[in-house]
Tab-separated table of C-alpha atoms in Angstrom:
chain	number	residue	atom	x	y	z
E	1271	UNK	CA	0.000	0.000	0.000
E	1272	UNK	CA	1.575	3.655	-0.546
E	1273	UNK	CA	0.214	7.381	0.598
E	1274	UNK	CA	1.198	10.181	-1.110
E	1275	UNK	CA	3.038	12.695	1.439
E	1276	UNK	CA	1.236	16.419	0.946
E	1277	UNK	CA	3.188	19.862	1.193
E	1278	UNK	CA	2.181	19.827	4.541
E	1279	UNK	CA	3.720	16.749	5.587
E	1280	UNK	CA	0.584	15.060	6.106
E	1281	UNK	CA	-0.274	11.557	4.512
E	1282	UNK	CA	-3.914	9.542	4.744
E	1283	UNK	CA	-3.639	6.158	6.469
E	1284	UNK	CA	-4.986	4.002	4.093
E	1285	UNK	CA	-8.563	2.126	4.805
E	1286	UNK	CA	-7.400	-1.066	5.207
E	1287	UNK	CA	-4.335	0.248	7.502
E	1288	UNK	CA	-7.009	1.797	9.901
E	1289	UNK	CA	-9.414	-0.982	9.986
E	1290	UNK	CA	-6.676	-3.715	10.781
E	1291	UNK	CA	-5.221	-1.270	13.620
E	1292	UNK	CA	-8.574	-0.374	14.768
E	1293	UNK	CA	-7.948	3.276	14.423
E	1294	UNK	CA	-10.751	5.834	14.956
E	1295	UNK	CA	-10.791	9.687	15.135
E	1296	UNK	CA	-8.434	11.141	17.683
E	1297	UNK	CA	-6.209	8.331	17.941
E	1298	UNK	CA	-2.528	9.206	18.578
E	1299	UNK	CA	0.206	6.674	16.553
E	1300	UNK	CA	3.546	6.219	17.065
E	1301	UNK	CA	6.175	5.689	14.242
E	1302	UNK	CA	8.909	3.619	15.017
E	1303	UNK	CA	12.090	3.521	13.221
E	1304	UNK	CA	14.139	0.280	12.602
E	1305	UNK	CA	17.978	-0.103	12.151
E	1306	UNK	CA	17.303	-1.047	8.862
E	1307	UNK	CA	15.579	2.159	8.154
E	1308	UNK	CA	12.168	1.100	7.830
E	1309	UNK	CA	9.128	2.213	9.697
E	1310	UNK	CA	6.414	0.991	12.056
E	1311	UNK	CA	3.461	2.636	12.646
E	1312	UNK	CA	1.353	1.264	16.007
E	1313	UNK	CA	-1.090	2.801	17.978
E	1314	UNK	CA	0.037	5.176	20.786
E	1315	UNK	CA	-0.280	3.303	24.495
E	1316	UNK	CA	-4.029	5.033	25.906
E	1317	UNK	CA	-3.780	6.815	29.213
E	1318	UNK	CA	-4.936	4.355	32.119
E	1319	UNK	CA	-8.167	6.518	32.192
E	1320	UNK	CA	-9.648	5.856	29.238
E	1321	UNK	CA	-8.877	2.153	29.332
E	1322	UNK	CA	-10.805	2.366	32.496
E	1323	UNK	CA	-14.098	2.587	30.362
E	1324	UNK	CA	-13.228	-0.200	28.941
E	1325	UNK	CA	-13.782	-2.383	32.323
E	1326	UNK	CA	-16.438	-3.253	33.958
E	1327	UNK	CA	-17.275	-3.525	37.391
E	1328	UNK	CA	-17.250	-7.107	38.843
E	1329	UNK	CA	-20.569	-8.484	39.689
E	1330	UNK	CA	-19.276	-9.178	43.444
E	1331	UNK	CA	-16.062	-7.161	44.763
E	1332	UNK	CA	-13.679	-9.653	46.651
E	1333	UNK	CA	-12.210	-9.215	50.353
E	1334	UNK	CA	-7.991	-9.225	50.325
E	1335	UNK	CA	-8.613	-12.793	52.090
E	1336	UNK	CA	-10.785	-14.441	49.041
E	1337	UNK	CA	-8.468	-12.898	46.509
E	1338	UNK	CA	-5.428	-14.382	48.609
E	1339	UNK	CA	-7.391	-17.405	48.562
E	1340	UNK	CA	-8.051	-17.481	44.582
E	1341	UNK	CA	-4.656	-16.702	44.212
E	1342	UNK	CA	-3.091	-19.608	46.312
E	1343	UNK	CA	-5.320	-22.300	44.709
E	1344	UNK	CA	-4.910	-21.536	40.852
E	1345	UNK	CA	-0.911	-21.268	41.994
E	1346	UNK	CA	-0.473	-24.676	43.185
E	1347	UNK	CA	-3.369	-26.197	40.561
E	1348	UNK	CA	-0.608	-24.625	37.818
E	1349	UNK	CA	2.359	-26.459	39.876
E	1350	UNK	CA	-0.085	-29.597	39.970
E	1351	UNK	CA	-0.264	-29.493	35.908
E	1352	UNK	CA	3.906	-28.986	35.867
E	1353	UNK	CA	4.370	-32.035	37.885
E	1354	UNK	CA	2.300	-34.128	35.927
């Protein structure tokens, strides 16, 4: 795919480009330079608060102790699948 580079220094991303990195409006990108001189484009890393919106709340919060407790079993049901 190319883009033409205008005497601004602006190019359009193509379609297919935005689609597959699930660009929209407002997004930020970051271009990324390789030894070998060519270039990356990726999405910019989103500020912690906007991923926020993109949890939701659990159903039932957990006490420190159940969490503890969730924690400890799937730990030693992972070292029961290494053993085995």
């Amino acid at each position: 795919m190319e883009a033409t580079l205008t005497s601004k220094g602006q190019i359009t991303i193509p379609k297919a480009v935005r689609d597959s990195l699930k660009l929209h409006v407002g997004d930020r990108l970051e271009f990324l330079v390789d030894p070998d001189g060519s270039v990356r484009i990726v999405p910019a890393t989103r500020p912690v608060t906007e991923l926020k919106a993109l949890l939701r709340s659990p159903a039932q919060a957990l006490s420190l102790e159940e969490i503890d407790t969730v924690i400890a079993e799937r730990g030693a049901a992972g070292a029961r699948k290494r053993r085995a």
